[in-house]
Coordinates of C-alpha atoms and ligand atoms in Angstrom, one line a residue:
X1 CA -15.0 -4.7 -7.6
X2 CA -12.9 -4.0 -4.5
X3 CA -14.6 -2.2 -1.9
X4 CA -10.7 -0.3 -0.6
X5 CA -9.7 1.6 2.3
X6 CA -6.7 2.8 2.1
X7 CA -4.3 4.2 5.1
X8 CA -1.7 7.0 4.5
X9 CA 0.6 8.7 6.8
X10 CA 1.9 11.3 4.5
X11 CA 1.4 12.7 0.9
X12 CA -0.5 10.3 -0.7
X13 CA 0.8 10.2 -4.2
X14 CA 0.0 6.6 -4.5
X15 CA -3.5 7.4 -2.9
X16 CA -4.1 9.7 -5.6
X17 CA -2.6 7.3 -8.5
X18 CA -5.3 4.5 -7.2
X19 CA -7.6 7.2 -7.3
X20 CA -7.1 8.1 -10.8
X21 CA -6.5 4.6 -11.7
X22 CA -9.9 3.9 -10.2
X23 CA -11.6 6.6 -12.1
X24 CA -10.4 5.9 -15.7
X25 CA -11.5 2.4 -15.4
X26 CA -8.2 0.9 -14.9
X27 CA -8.8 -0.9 -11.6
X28 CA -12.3 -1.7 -10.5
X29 CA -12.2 -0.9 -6.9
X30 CA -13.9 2.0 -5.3
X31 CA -12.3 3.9 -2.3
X32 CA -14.5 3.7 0.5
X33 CA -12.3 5.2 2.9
X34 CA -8.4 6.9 3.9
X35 CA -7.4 6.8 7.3
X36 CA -4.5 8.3 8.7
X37 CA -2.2 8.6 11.6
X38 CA -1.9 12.5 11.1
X39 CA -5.0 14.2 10.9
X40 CA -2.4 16.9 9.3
X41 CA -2.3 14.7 6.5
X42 CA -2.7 16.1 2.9
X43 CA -4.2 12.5 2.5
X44 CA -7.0 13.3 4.6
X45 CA -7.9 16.6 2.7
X46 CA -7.6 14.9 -0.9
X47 CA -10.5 12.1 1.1
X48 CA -12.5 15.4 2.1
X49 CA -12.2 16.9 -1.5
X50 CA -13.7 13.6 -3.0
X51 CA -16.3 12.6 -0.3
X52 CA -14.1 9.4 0.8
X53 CA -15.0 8.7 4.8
X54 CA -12.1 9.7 6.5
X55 CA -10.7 8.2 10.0
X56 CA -7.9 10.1 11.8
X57 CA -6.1 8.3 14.4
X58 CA -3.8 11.0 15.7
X59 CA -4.0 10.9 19.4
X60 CA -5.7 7.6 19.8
X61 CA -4.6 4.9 22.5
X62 CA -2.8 2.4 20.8
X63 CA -5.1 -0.7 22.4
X64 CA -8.2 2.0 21.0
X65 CA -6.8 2.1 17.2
X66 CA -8.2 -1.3 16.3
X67 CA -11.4 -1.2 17.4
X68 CA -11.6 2.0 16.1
X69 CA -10.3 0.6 12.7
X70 CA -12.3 -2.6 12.8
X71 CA -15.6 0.0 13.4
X72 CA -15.1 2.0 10.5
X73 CA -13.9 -0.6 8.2
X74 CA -17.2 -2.2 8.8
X75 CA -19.4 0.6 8.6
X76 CA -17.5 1.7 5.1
X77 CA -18.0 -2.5 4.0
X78 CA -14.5 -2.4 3.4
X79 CA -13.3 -5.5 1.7
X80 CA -9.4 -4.6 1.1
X81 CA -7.4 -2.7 2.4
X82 CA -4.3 -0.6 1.0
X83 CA -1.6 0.4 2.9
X84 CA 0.0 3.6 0.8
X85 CA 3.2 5.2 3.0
X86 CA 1.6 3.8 6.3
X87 CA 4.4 4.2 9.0
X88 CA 2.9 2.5 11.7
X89 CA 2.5 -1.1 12.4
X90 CA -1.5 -2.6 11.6
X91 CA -2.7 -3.7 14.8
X92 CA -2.4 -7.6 14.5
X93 CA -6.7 -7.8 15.3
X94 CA -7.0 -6.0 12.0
X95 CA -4.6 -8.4 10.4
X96 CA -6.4 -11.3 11.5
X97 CA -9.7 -9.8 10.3
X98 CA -8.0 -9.1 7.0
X99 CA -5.4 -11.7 6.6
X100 CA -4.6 -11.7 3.1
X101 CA -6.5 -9.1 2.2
X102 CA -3.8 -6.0 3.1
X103 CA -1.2 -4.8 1.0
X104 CA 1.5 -2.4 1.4
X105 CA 4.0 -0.9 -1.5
X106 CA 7.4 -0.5 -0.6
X107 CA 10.2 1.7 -2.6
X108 CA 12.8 -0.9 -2.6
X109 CA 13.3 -4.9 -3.5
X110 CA 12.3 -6.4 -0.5
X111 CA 13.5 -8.9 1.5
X112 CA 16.8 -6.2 1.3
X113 CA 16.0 -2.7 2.7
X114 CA 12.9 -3.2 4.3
X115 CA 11.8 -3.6 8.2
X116 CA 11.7 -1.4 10.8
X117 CA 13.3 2.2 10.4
X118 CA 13.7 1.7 6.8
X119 CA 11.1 4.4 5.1
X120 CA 11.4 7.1 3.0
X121 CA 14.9 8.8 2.2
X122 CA 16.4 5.7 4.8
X123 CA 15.7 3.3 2.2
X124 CA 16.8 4.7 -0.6
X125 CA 20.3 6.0 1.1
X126 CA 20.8 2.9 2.1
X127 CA 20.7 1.4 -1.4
X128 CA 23.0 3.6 -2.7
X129 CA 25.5 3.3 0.2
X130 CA 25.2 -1.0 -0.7
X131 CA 26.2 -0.4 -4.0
X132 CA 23.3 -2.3 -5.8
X133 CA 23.0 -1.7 -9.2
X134 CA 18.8 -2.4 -9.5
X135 CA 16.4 -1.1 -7.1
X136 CA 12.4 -0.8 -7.8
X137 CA 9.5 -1.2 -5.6
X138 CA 7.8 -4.3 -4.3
X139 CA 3.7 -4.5 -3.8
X140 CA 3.3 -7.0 -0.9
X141 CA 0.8 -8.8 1.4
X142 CA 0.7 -7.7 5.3
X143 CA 1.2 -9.6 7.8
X144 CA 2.2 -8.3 12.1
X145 CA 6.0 -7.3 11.1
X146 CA 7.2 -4.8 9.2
X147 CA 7.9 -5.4 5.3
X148 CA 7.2 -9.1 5.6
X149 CA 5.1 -11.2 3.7
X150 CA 4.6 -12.4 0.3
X151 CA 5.5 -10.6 -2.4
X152 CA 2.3 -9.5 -4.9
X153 CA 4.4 -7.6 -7.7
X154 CA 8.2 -5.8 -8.1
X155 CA 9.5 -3.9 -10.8
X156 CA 12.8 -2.6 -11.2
X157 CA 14.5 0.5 -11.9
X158 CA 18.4 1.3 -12.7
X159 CA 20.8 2.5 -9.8
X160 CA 22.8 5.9 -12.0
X161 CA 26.6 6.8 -10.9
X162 CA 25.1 10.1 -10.4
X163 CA 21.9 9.5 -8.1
X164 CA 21.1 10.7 -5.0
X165 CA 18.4 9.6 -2.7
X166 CA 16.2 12.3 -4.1
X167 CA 16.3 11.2 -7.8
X168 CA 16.3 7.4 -7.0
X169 CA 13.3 8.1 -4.6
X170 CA 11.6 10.3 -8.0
X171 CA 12.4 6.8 -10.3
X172 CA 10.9 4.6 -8.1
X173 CA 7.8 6.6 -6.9
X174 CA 6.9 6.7 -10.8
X175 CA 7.2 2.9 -11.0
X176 CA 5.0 2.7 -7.9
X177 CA 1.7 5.0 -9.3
X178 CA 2.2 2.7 -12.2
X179 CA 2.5 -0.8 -10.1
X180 CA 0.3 -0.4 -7.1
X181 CA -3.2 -0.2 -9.3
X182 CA -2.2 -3.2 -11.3
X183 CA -1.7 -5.6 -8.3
X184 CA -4.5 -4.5 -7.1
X185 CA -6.5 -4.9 -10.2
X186 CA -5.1 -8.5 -9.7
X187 CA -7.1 -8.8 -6.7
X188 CA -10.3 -7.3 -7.7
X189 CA -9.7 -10.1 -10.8
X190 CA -9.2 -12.7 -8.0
X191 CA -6.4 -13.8 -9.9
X192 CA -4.3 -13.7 -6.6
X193 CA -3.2 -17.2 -5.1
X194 CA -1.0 -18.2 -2.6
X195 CA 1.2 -21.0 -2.8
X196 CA 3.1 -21.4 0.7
X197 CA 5.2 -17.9 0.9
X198 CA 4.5 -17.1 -2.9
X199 CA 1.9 -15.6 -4.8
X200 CA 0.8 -17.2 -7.9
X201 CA -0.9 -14.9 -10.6
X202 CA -3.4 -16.9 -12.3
X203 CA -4.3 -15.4 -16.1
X204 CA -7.5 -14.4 -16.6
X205 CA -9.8 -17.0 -18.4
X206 CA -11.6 -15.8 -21.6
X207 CA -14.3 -17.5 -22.3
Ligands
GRF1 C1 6.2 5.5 -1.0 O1 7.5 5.6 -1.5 C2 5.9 4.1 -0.6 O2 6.6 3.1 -1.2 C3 6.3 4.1 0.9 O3 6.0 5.4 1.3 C4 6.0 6.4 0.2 C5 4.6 7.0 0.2 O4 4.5 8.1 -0.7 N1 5.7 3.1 1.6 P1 3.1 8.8 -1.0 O5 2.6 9.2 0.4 O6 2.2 7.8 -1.6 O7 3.4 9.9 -1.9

């Protein structure tokens, strides 16, 4: 059972499809906490509605954010964290803390498209204008740079003739509410293991 906190800048669709996955069973985690960058965020409210401790860090010092994240990640016994349309780097004392135990979900393939600047409609315009055939989205561990470290999970979806960024961004935010729950499942299953840069999933043992 994963004790998650998980950090949203913006809508929080994939908060709400960990959510739901949490509630029908389908990952055993319970969200302890959401914290955000923009108190504005509808992320925030949907943490207020279900009685999730909230942190906002809008108009906090930089050097102040991680001890302020370190705090309440402690007092909500936070044991993993999910980072779910974060746009802001972790601070790298947080990282240490929770080396290997951050992920972040990213709408493209990574190691193409990712780093700074690349969020959001960026991303997916600049996998049309490539002229790749496959995108998807790619569930990954955190480290102190941008849309680096190893990869946890990707699936795929088809590039159409016809797409714009909108209705590639609409394919492969469906593939995300479905693939961000199971990799995490796969940590709450400590099934996770890491074999230099890549992540071994180890099948569950029946007895
Ligand atoms: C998702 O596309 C995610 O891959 C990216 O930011 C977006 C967040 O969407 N990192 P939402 O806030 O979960 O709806």
């Amino acid at each position: 059972m994963l004790r998650l906190t998980v950090f949203v800048s913006g809508r929080g669709s994939n908060l709400q499809a960990i959510h739901t996955a949490v509630s029908q069973r389908r990952l055993h985690a319970e969200i302890v906490g959401v914290v955000s960058n923009r108190s504005a965020s509808p992320a925030l409210e949907f943490a207020h509605t279900q009685r999730i401790s909230r942190l906002s860090l809008e108009d906090m010092e930089t050097q102040q954010q991680g001890d302020e994240i370190l705090a309440f990640l402690e007092q909500t016994r936070t044991d993993f964290i999910a980072l779910a349309g974060y746009m802001k780097l972790i601070p790298s004392e947080v990282v240490a803390v929770f080396r290997h135990r951050i992920t972040n979900i990213h709408p493209a393939l990574l190691p193409s498209f990712g780093g700074k600047g690349m969020y959001g409609r960026h991303v997916h315009e600049a996998v049309l204008s490539s002229g790749v055939k496959v995108s998807g989205a790619t569930v990954h561990l955190v480290d102190e740079e941008y849309d680096r470290g190893p990869i946890v999970m990707q699936r795929c979806v088809p590039v159409l003739d016809d797409d714009t960024p909108e209705s590639l961004a609409t394919r492969v935010l469906a593939v995300e509410h479905a693939m961000y729950p199971e990799a995490l499942q796969l940590f709450a299953e400590k099934r996770v293991e890491l074999r230099g840069n890549r992540i071994i999933t180890r099948s569950l043992r029946i007895l």
